[in-house]
XYZ file of C-alpha atoms in Angstrom:
606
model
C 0.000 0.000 0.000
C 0.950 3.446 -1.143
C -0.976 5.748 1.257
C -3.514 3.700 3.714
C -0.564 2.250 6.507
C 0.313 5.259 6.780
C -2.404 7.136 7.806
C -2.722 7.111 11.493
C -5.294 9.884 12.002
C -7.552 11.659 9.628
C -4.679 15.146 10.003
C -2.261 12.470 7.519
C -5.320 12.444 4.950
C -5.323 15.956 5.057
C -2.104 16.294 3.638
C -2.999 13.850 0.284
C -3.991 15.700 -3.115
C -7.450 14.651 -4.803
C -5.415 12.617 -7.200
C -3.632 10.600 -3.655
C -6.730 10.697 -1.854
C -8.720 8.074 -5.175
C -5.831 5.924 -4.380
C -6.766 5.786 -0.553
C -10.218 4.496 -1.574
C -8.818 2.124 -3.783
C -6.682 0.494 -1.183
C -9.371 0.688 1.379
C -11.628 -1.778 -1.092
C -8.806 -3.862 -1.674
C -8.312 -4.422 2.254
C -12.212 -4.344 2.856
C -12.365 -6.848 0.457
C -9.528 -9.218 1.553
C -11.195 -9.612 5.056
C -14.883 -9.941 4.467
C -14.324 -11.940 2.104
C -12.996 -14.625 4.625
C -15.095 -13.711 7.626
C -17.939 -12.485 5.939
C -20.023 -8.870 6.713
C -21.666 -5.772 5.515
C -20.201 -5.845 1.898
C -22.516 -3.292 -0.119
C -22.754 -0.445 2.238
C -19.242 -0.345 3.092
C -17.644 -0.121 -0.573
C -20.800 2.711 -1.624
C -19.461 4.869 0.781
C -15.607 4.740 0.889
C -15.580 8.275 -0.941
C -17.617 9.658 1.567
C -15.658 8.676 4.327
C -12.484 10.589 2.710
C -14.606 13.463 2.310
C -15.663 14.056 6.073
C -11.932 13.098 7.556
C -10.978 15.541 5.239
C -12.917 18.255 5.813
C -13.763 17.625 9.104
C -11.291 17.682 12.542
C -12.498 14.596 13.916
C -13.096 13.432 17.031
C -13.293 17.514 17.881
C -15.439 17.638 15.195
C -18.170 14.776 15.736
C -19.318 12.174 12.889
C -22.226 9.932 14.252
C -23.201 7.333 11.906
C -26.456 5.524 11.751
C -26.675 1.721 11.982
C -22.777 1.860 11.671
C -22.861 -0.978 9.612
C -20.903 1.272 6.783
C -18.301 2.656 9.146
C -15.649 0.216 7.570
C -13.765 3.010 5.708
C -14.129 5.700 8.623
C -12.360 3.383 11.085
C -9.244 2.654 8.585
C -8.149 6.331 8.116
C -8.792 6.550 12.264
C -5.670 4.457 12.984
C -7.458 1.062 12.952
C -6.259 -0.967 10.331
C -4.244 -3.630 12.450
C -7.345 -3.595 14.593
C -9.477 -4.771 11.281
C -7.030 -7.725 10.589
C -8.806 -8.967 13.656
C -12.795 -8.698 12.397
C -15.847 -10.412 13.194
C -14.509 -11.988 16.409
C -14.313 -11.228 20.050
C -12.018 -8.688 21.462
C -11.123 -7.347 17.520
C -12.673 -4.818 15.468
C -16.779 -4.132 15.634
C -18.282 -4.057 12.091
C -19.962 -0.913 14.051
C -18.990 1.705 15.807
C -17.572 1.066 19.237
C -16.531 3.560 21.888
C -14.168 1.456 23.398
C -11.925 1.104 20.049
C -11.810 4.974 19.075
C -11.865 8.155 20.413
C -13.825 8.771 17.091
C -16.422 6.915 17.677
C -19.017 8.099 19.713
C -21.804 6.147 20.610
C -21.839 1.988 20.473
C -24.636 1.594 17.895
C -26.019 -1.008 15.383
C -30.068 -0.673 14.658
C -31.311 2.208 12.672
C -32.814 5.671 12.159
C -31.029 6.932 15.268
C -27.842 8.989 14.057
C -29.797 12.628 13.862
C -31.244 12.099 17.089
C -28.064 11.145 18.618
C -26.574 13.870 16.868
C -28.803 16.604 17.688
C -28.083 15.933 21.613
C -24.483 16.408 20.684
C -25.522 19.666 19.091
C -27.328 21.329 22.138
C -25.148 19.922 24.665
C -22.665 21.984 22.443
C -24.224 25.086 22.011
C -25.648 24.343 25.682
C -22.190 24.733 27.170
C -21.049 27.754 24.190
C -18.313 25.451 22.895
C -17.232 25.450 18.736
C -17.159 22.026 16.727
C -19.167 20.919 14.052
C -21.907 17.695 14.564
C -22.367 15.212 11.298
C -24.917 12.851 11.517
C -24.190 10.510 8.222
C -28.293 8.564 7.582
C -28.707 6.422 4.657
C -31.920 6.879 2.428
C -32.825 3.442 4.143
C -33.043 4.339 7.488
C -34.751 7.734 6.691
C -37.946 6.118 7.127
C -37.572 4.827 10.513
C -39.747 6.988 12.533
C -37.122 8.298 14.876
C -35.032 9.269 11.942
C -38.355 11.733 10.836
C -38.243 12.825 14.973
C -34.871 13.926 14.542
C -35.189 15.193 11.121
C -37.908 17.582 13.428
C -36.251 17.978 15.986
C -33.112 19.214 14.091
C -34.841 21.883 11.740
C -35.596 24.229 14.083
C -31.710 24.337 15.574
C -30.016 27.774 15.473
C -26.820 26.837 14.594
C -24.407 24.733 12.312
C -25.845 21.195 11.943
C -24.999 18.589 9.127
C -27.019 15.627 7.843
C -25.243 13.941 5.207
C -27.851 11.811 3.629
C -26.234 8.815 2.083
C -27.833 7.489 -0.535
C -27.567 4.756 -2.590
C -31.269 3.641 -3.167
C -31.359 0.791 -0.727
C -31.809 -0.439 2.456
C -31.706 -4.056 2.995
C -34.173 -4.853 1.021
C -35.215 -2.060 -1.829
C -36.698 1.027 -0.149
C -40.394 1.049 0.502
C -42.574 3.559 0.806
C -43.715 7.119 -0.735
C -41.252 9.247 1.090
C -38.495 7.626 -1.556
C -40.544 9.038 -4.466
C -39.309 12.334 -3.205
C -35.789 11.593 -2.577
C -35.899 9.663 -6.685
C -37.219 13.434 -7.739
C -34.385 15.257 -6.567
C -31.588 12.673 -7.776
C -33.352 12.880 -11.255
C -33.411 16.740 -11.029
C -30.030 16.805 -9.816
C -31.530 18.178 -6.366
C -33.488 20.808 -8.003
C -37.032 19.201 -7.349
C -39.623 22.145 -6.105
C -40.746 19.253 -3.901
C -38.464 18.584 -1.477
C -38.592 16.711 1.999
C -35.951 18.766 3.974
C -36.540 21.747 2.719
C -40.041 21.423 4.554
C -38.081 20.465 7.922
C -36.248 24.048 7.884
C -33.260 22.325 6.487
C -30.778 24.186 3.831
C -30.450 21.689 0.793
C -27.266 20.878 -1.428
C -27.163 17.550 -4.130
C -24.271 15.638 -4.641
C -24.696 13.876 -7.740
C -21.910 11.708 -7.717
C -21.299 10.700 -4.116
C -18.150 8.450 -5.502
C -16.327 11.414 -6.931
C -14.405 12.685 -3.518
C -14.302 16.031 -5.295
C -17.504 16.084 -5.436
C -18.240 15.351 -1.642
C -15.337 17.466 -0.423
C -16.963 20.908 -2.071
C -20.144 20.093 -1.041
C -18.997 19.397 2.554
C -16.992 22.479 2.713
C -19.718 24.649 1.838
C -21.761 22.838 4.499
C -19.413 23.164 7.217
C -19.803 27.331 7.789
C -23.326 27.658 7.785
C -24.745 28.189 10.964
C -28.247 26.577 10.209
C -29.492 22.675 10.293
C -28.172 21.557 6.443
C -28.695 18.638 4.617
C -25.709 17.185 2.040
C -27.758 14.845 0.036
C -24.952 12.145 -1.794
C -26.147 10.100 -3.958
C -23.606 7.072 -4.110
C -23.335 3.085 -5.674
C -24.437 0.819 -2.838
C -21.375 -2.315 -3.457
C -19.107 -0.029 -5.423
C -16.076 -1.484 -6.904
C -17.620 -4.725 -6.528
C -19.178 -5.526 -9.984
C -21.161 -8.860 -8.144
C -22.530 -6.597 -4.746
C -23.616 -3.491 -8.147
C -24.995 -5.896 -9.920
C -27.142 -7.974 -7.022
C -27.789 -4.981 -4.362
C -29.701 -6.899 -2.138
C -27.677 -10.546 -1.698
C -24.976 -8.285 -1.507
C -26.121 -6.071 1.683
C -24.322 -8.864 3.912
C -22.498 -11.917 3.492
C -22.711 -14.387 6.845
C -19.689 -16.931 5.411
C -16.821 -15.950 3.068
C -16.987 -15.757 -0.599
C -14.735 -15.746 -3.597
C -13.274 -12.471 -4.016
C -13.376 -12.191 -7.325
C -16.377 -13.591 -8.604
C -18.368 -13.487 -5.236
C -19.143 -17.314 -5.215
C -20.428 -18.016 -1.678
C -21.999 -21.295 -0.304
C -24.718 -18.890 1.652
C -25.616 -17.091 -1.640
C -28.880 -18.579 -2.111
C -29.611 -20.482 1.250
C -33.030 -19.910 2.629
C -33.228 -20.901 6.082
C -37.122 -20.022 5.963
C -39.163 -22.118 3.479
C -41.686 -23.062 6.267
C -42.795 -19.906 6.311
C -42.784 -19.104 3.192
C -44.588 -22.428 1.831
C -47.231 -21.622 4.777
C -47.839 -18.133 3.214
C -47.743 -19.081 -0.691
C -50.224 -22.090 0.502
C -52.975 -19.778 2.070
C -53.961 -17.157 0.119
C -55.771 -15.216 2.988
C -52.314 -14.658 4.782
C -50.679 -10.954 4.038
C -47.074 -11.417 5.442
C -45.782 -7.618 6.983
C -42.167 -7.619 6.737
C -40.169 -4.556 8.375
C -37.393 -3.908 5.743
C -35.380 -7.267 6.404
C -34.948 -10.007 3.868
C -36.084 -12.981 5.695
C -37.341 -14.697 2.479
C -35.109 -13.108 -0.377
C -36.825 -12.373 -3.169
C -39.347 -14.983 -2.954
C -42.676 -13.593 -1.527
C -42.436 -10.911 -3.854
C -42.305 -12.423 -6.779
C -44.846 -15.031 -6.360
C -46.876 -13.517 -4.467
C -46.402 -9.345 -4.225
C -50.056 -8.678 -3.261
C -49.595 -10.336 -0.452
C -46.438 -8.830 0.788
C -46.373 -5.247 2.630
C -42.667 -4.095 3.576
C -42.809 -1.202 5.369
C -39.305 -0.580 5.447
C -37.064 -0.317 7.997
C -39.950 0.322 10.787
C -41.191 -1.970 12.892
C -43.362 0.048 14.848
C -45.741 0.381 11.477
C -45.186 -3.291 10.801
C -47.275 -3.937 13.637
C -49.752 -1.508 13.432
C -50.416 -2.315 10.070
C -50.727 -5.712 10.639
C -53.131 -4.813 13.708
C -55.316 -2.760 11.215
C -55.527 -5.809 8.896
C -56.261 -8.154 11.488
C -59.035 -5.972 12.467
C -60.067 -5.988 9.341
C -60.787 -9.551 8.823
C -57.257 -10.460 7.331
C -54.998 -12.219 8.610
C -51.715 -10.911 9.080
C -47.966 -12.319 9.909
C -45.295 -10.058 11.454
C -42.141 -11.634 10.116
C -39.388 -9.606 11.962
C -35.924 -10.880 14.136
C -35.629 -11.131 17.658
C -32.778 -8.582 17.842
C -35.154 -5.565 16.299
C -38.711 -6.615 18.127
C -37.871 -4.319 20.890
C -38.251 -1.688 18.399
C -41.839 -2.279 18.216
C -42.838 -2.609 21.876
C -45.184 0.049 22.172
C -47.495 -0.966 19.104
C -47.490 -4.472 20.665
C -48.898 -3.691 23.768
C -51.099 -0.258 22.751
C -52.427 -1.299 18.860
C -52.265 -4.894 18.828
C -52.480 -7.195 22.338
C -54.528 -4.425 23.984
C -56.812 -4.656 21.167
C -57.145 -8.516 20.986
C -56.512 -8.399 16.923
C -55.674 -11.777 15.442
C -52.452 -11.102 13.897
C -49.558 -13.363 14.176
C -45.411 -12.111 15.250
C -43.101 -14.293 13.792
C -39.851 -14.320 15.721
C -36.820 -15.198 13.534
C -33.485 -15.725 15.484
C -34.212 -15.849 18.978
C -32.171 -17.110 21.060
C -28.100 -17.300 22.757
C -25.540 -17.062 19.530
C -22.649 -15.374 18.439
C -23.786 -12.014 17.436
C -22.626 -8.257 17.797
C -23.501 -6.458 21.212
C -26.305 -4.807 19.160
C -27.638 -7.796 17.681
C -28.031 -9.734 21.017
C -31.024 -11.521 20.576
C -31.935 -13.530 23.691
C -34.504 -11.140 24.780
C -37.772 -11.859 23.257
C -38.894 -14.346 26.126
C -38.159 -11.970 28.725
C -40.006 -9.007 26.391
C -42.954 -10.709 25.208
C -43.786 -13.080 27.798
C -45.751 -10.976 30.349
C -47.750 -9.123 27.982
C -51.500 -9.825 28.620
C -53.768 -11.363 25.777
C -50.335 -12.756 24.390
C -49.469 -16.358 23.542
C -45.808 -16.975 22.424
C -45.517 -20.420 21.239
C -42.032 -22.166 20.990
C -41.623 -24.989 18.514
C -39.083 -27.594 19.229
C -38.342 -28.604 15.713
C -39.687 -27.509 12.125
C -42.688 -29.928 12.124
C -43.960 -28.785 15.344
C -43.614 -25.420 13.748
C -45.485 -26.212 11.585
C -48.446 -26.936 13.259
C -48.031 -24.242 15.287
C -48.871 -22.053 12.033
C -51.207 -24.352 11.429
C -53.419 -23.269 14.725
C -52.233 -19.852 14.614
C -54.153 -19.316 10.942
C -57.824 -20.091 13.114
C -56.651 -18.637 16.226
C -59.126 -15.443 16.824
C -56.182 -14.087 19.302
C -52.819 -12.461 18.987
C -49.763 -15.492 19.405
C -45.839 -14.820 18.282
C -44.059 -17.439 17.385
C -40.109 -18.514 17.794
C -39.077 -20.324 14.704
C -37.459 -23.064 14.564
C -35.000 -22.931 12.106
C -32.516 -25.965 13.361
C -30.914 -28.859 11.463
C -33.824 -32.103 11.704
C -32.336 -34.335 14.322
C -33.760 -38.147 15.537
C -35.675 -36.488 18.480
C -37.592 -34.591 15.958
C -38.861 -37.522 14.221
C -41.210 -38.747 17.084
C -44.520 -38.647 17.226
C -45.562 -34.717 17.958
C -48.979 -34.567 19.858
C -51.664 -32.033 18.371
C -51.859 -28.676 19.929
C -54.980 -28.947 23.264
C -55.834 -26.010 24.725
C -58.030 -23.971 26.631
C -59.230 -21.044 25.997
C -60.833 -18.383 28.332
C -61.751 -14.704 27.848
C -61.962 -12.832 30.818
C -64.345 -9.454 30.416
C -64.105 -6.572 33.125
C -67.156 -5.720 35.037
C -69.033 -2.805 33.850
C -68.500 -1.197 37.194
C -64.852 -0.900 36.815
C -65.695 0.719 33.202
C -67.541 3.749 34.145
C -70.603 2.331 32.698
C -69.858 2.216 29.320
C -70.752 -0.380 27.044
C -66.887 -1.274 26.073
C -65.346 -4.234 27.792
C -61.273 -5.076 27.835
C -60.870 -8.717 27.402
C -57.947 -10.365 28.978
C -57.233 -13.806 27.225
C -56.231 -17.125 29.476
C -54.913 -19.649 27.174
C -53.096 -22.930 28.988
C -51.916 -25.194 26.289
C -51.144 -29.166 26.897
C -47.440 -29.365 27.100
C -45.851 -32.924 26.046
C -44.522 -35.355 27.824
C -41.410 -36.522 26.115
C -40.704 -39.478 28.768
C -41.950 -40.021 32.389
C -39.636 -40.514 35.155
C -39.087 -40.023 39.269
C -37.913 -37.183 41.550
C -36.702 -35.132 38.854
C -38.245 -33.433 36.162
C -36.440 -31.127 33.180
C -38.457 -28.721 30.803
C -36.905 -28.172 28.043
C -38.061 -24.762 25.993
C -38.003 -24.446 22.343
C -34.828 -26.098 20.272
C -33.259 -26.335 23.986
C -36.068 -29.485 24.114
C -33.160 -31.150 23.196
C -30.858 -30.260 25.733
C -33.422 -31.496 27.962
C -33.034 -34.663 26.620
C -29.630 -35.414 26.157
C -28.890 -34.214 29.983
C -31.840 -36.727 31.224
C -29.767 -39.338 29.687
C -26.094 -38.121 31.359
C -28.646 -38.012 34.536
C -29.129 -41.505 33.944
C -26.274 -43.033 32.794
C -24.062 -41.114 35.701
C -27.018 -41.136 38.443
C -29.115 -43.866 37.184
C -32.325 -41.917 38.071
C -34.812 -42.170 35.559
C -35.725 -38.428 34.666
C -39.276 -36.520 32.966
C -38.608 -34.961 30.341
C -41.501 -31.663 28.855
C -41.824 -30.192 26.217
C -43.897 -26.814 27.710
C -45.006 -25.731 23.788
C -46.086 -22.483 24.842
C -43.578 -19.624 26.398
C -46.820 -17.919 28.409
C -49.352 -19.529 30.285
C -47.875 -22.108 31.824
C -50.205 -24.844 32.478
C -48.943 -25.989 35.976
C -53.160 -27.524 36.374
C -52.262 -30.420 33.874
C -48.463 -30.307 34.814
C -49.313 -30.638 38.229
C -51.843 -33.761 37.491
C -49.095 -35.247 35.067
C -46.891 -35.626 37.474
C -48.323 -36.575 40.493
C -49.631 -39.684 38.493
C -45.491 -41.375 38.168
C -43.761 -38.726 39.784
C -43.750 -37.542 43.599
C -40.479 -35.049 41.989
C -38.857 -32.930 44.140
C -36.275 -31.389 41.676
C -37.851 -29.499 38.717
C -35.254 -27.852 36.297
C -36.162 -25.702 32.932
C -33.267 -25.126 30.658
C -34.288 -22.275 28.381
C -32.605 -20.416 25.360
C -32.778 -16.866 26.368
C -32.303 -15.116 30.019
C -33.504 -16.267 33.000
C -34.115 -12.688 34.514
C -37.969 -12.654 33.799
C -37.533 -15.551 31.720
C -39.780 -18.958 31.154
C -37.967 -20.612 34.086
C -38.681 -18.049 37.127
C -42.362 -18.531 36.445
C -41.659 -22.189 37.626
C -39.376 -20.939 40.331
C -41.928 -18.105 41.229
C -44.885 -21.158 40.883
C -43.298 -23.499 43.170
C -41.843 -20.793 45.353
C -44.346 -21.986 48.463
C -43.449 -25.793 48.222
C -40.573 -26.002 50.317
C -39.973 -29.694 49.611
C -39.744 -28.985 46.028
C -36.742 -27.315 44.694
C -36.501 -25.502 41.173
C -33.343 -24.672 39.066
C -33.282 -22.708 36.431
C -30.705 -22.735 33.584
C -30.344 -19.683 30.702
C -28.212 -16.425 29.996
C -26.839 -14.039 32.162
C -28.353 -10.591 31.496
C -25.776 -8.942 29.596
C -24.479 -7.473 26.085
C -22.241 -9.924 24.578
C -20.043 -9.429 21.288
C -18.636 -12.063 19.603
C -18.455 -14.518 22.104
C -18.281 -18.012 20.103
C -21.241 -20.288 20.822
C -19.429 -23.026 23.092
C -18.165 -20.096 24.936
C -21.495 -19.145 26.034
C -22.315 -22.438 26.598
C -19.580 -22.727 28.973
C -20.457 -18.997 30.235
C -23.587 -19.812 31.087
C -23.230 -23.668 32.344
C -25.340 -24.641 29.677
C -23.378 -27.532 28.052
C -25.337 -30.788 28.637
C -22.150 -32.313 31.716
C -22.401 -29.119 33.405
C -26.295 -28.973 33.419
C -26.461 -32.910 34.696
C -23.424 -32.213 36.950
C -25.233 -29.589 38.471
C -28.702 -31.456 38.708
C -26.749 -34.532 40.392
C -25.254 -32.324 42.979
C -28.171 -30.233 43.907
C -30.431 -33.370 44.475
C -27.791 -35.029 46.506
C -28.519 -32.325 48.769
C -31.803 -32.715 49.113
């Protein structure tokens, strides 16, 4: 390399000419390139905006100058001309460089981030906090056209227009998202790239924003003038760039979407990659192409590729990047006699908390949250997603079902198409194994609907139903003294540590498969196993916290019954990044010896 190892600090780009400076983004591909490819990771929105990133380290004083980037997930090229290309060697894994921005690597980087839409508001608390305390730097807040439709990024767009004083949002776009953008704010943003920012129409504008096009956002040149006119203008302003999502790569140009992220490594050169065209949800997607009453709302992420929209685009709503609208919209459908599937991951649901409890459980409306990805992996501290139990498990009129394998899934979908209620459920989205081949016994249930009094209702005619569902869990295998429930795919950890039990113990263990996350149904349970089973050791082994987990309602259940003890195995409450999946095993004591170690040496004691 010519130019990149030796920039330390964005002052040694400063002293580059225009000519130097197209060489910098050059070698900045070519080592971008050279590590995703092996590791995987953002690919498109990375290479788009390597120009960019020249443009505002050399314009800019950074870290007295502040650059907040939404998502992060393109902040690639702003970390290697901050002194962190040794730190990149060592990507994608724990203790080495965060695909996003991380306060502990750079003084640079200034807030840990990693879900979308919030760079403005982030930015414009910077801003005040600045003028607040009379002190003289600039704030950036760099939003791609994706993200602008998140509804905080529209807050902060409002929030930001009425500032008296120099504030930049560099709008980076390169016509994408994830998926293609949805929605009719985009019309507006395609009307000023086609009038080379000249459209009388125009979004910003209307939010007290000063307006300047770049129509080339891969022309540093370009970006550099615009950004210097920016910079001395003590009003909110808006640098609109228009830039290639994947550029340099002719396979990411070519095929935006695939291109977006890569999970395993690919051929460099032609972009061959085993994960290419691997759909882990056909399921879900035969389920929806099968009924033709099912509209599936899908919040800007690619779940099912390309498929739903092709064969069946009537029946697909993305709403972009915004899952508060996915499920209100599917609410309003619901209520409207159609039923609805909220296809969204467990590391963005939190997103949407509000509009689960106010416009969908507290109105009883029969749509259905599907919950892709839940559960303890190897993820980014802002893709955690081990939550959902704890977060959608005590909300009334909710039923979250958990599947042990694809063909109990399956059903599950099955009773969630004639269910008249709301229900989420965690997909399954394991490799088959033998366990998954028995018998599965049909969903029973019962169902109760619990109306207030009129009393407590001020005499109105409306009633608030609460909804008491208990569904039959199964009983895998009956044994003595101790019993193990094993939640979701972690039905087979249940299984396999019954047998250690055994084999090391030789106590003959039950083994349930609870089914459903809420509700417990401790009536049957506790008939179950009275009739083989005077158990005095009850253990649940769950795939997501145990602070206000599944397990504690046992624990909480049971609480009374001295003779009866209750343990409950699952994840510590914390953020974890990059952590390899046996580690967290081992973290958390769930590998199957520790588990039946720990079961063997608690009920010695009792």
């Amino acid at each position: 390399m010519a130019y990149l190892d030796k920039i330390q600090n964005p002052e040694d780009l400063k002293k580059l000419s225009i000519t130097q400076l197209k060489e910098v983004a050059s070698e900045i591909r070519t080592v971008m390139l050279d590590k995703i490819s092996k590791v995987g990771g953002h690919v498109g929105p990375n290479f788009g905006i390597v120009e960019t990133a020249i443009a505002l380290h050399y314009v800019f004083e950074s870290p007295k100058d502040k650059i907040v980037w939404d998502v992060s997930h393109q902040s690639i090229p702003h970390k290697l001309l901050t002194g962190r290309l040794d730190l990149f060697k060592n990507f994608h894994i724990q203790d080495g460089c965060s695909p996003f921005t991380n306060i502990t690597e750079s003084p640079h980087d200034h807030f840990n981030v990693g879900h979308t839409s919030t760079s403005v508001s982030l930015a414009c608390g910077i801003a005040y906090a600045r003028d607040f305390r009379k002190q003289n730097y600039k704030v950036i807040a760099v939003l791609g056209d994706g993200s602008l439709s998140g509804g905080e990024a529209l807050e902060g767009l409002n929030i930001a227009g009425y500032l008296k004083s120099n504030f930049i949002l560099l709008i980076n776009d390169n016509e994408f998202s994830i998926d293609p953008n949805a929605g009719g704010l985009y019309g507006n943003l395609q009307a000023l790239r086609t009038s080379n920012g000249q459209s009388p129409v125009n979004l910003f504008k209307a939010f007290g924003f000063e307006y300047y096009y770049v129509k080339d956002g891969n022309d540093v040149q370009q970006v550099i003038d615009a950004l210097n006119i920016a910079k001395d203008i003590q009003k909110p302003v808006v640098i609109h760039v228009h830039n290639k999502k994947g550029k340099g790569l002719p396979y990411a140009e070519q095929h935006t979407e695939l291109w977006h992220y890569r999970v395993s490594p690919f051929d460099p050169v032609t972009g061959e990659t085993a994960d290419l065209n691997k759909n882990d949800s056909d399921s879900t997607i035969d389920f929806i192409l099968a009924n033709p009453d099912v509209v599936a709302v899908v919040p800007g992420t690619p779940l099912f590729g390309r498929t739903l929209q092709q064969k069946c685009p009537e029946r697909y709503i993305d709403v972009g990047i915004a899952e508060q609208s996915a499920v209100a919209v599917a609410s309003g459908l619901a209520a409207s006699g159609v039923k609805a599937y909220i296809c969204a991951a467990s590391s963005f649901i939190q997103r949407a908390y509000d509009q689960i409890m106010q416009d969908w459980t507290m109105n009883n409306t029969p749509a259905t949250l599907l919950v892709f990805g839940g559960g303890i992996y190897t993820s980014d501290y802002s893709h955690v997603s081990m939550y959902d139990i704890a977060m959608l498990s005590n909300i009334p009129n909710l039923v979250y079902l958990s599947p042990t394998c694809d063909a109990e899934y399956k059903m599950m979908l099955e009773f969630s198409k004639k269910a008249q209620f709301p229900i989420a459920i965690r997909v399954c989205q394991d490799d088959e194994s033998e366990i998954d081949k028995r018998k599965i016994p049909p969903l029973e249930y019962q169902l109760n609907t619990v109306k207030q009094p009129k009393s407590l209702l001020k005499n109105t005619t409306a009633v608030y139903p609460n909804i008491s569902f208990m569904l039959k869990p199964e009983i895998y295998q009956q044994g003595h003294d101790i019993v193990i429930v094993g939640l979701g795919k972690f039905f087979k950890k249940a299984v396999n540590v019954a047998r250690i039990v055994k084999e090391k113990f030789g106590c003959e263990v039950t083994v349930i498969n609870p089914r459903s996350i809420t509700n417990v149904n401790f009536l049957f349970l506790s008939g179950a196993l009275a009739i083989k089973s005077d158990w005095q050791l009850l253990v649940t082994i769950e795939d997501g916290i145990v602070d206000g987990g599944f397990g504690q309602k046992f624990f909480a259940h049971y609480a009374s019954q001295k003779e009866r003890v209750v343990l409950n195995f699952g994840a510590k409450k914390e953020y974890t990044d990059f952590i390899p999946y046996d580690a967290l095993m081992e973290r958390y004591n769930l590998d199957d010896n520790s588990i039946a170690n720990t079961i063997i040496e608690r009920f010695k004691k009792l």
